[in-house]
Coordinates of C-alpha atoms and ligand atoms in Angstrom, one line a residue:
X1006 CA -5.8 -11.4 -16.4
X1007 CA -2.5 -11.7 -17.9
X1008 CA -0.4 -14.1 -16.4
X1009 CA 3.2 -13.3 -14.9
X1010 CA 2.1 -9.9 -13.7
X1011 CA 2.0 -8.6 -9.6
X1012 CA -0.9 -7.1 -8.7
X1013 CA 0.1 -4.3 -6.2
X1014 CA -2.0 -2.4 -3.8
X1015 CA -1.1 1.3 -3.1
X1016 CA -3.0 3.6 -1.1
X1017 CA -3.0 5.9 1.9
X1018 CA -2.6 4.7 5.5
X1019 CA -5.9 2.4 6.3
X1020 CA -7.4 2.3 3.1
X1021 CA -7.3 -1.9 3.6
X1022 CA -4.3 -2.3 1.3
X1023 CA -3.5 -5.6 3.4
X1024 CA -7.2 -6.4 4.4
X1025 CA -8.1 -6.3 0.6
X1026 CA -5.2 -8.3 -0.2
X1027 CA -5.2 -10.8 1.7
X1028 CA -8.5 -11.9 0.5
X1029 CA -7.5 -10.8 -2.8
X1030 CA -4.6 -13.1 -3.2
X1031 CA -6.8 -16.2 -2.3
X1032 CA -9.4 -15.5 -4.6
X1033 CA -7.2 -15.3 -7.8
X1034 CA -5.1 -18.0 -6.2
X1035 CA -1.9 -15.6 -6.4
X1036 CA 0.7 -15.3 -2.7
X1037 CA 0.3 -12.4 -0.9
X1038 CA 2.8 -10.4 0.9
X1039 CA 3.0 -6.9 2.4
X1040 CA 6.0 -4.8 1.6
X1041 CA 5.5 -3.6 6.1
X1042 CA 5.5 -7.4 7.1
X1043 CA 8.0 -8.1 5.2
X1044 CA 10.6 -5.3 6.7
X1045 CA 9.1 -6.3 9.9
X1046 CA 9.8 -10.2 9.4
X1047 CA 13.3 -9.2 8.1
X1048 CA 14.5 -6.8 10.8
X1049 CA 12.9 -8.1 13.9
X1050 CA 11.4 -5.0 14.6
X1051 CA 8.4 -3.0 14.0
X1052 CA 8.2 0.1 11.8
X1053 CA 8.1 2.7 14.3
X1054 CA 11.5 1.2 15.8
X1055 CA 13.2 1.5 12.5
X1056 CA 12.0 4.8 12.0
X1057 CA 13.5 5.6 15.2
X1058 CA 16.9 4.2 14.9
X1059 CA 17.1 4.9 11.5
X1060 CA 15.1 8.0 10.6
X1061 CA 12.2 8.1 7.9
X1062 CA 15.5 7.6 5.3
X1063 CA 16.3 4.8 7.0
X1064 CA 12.8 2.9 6.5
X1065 CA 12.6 4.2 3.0
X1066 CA 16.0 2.4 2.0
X1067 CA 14.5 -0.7 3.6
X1068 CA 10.8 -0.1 1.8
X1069 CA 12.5 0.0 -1.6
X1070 CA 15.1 -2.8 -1.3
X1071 CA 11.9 -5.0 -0.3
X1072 CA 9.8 -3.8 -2.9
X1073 CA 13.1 -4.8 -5.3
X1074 CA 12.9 -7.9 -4.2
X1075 CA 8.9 -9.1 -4.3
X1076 CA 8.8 -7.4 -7.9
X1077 CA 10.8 -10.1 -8.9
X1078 CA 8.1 -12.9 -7.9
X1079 CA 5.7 -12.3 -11.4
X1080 CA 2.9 -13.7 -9.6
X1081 CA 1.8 -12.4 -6.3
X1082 CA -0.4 -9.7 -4.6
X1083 CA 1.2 -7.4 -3.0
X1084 CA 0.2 -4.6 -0.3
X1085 CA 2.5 -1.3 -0.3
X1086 CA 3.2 1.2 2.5
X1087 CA 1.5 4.7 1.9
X1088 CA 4.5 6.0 1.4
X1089 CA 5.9 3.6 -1.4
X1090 CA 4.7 6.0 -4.3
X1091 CA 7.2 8.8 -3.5
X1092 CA 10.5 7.5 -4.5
X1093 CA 10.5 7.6 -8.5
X1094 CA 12.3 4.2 -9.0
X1095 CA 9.9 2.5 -6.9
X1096 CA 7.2 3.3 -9.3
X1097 CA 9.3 2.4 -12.4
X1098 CA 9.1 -1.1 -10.1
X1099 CA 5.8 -1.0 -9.6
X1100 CA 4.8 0.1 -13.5
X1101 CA 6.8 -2.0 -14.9
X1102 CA 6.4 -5.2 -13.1
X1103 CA 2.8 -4.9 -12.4
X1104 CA -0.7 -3.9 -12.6
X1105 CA -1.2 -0.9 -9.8
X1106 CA -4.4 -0.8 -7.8
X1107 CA -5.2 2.5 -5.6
X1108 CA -7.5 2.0 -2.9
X1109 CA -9.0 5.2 -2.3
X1110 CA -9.9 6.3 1.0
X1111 CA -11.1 9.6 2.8
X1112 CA -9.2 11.4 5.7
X1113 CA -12.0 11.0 7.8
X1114 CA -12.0 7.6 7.5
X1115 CA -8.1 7.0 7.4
X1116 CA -9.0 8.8 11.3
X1117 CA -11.8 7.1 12.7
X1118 CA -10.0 4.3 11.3
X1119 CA -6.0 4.8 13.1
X1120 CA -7.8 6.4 16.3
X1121 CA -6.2 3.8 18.3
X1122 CA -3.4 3.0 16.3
X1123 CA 0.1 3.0 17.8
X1124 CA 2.1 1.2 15.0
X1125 CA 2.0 4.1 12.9
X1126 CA 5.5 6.4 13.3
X1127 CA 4.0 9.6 11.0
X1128 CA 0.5 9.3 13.0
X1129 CA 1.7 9.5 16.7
X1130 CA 1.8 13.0 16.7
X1131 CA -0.5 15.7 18.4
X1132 CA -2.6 16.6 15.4
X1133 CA -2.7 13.8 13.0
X1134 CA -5.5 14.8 11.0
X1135 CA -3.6 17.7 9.9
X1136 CA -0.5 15.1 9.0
X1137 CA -3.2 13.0 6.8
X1138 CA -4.5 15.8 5.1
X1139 CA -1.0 17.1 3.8
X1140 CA 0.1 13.7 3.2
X1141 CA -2.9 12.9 0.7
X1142 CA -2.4 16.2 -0.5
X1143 CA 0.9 15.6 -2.1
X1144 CA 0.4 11.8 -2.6
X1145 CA -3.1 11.7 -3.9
X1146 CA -2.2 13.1 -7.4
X1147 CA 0.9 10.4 -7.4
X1148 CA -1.4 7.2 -6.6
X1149 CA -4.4 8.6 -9.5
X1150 CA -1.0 9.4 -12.4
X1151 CA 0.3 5.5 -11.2
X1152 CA -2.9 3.3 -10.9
X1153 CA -4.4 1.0 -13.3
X1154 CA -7.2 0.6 -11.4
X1155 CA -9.0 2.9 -8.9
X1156 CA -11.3 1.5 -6.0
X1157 CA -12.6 3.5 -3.4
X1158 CA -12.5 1.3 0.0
X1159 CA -14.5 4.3 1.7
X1160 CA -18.6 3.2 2.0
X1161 CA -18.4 -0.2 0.3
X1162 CA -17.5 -3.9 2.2
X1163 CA -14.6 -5.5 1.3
X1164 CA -16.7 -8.2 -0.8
X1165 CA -17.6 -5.1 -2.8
X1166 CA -14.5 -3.7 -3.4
X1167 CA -12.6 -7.2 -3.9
X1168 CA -15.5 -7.7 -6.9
X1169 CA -15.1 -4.5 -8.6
X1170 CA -11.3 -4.8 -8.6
X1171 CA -11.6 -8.7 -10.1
X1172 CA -14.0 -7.2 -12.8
X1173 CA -11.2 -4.1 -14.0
X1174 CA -8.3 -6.7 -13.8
X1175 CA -10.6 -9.1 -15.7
X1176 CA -11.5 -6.4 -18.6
X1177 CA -8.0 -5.3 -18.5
X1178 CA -6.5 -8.4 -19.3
Ligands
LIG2193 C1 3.6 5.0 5.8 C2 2.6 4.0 5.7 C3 2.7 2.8 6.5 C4 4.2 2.4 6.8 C5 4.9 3.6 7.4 C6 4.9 4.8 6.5 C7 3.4 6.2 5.0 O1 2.1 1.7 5.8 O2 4.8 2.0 5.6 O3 4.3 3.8 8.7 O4 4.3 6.9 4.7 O5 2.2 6.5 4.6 P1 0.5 1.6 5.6 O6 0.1 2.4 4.4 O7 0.3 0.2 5.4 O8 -0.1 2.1 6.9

């Protein structure tokens, strides 16, 4: 793998961007960080807080400022919000400073997967199934145009997945 390069994780809500990388990072001996954690670390507060006080804008200034700043490492895994794609500069970022992994992931299983979750500000909403579909809808196509590398986190264990990506960045390099 060439050396110098972020490996970045983007994905839908629950896909395992942070579960992935985490074990990731050890394995190719590389930081990790989280682009969520480290919003959360800076501000104090969790997401859905910001989004409140601030609106979805709000959070999205923050998402890209931190993304600004973790690009500059050269040398770290990194796990994205689902959202992180949209904003075009951010994926100059990601593009240009990185190698772009999409974990893949199906609606059903983004569900069964958030049913309990109460950290998520777009999922606490009556009908959150209908909120996943439309947002992999529009982001879907914008995480296949970006990625390097394509992993479906779906039916396979993390041991699977973390192999398959290590064999594409290997063959890539
Ligand atoms: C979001 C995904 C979340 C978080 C925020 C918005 C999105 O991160 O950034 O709640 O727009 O899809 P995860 O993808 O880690 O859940």
């Amino acid at each position: 793998m060439e050396e110098k390069q972020n490996v970045y994780l983007v994905g839908p809500m629950a896909a395992g961007k942070s579960t992935i990388g985490k074990i990731l990072a050890k394995r190719i001996n590389l930081p990790f960080y989280d682009t969520d954690a480290e919003i959360i670390q800076c501000t104090g507060v969790d997401i859905a807080l910001i989004f409140e006080l601030e609106g979805e804008d709000g959070f999205r200034q923050r998402e890209s400022e931190k993304l600004k700043q973790l690009s500059e490492l050269k040398g770290a895994v990194i796990a994205t919000g689902g959202g992180i794609v949209l904003d075009e500069n951010n994926r100059k970022v990601l593009k240009s400073s990185g190698r772009v992994i999409y974990l893949k992931c199906s609606v059903g299983q983004q569900l069964s997967r958030t049913r309990y979750d109460t950290k998520r500000p777009l999922l606490q909403i009556e009908n959150p199934k209908a909120k996943l579909e439309e947002l992999m809808e529009a982001r879907a196509p914008i995480y296949e145009e970006l990625a390097d590398i394509v992993v479906s986190t779906d039916k396979s264990n993390s041991k699977f997945v973390i192999n398959s990506i290590l064999e594409e960045l290997d063959a890539g390099s």
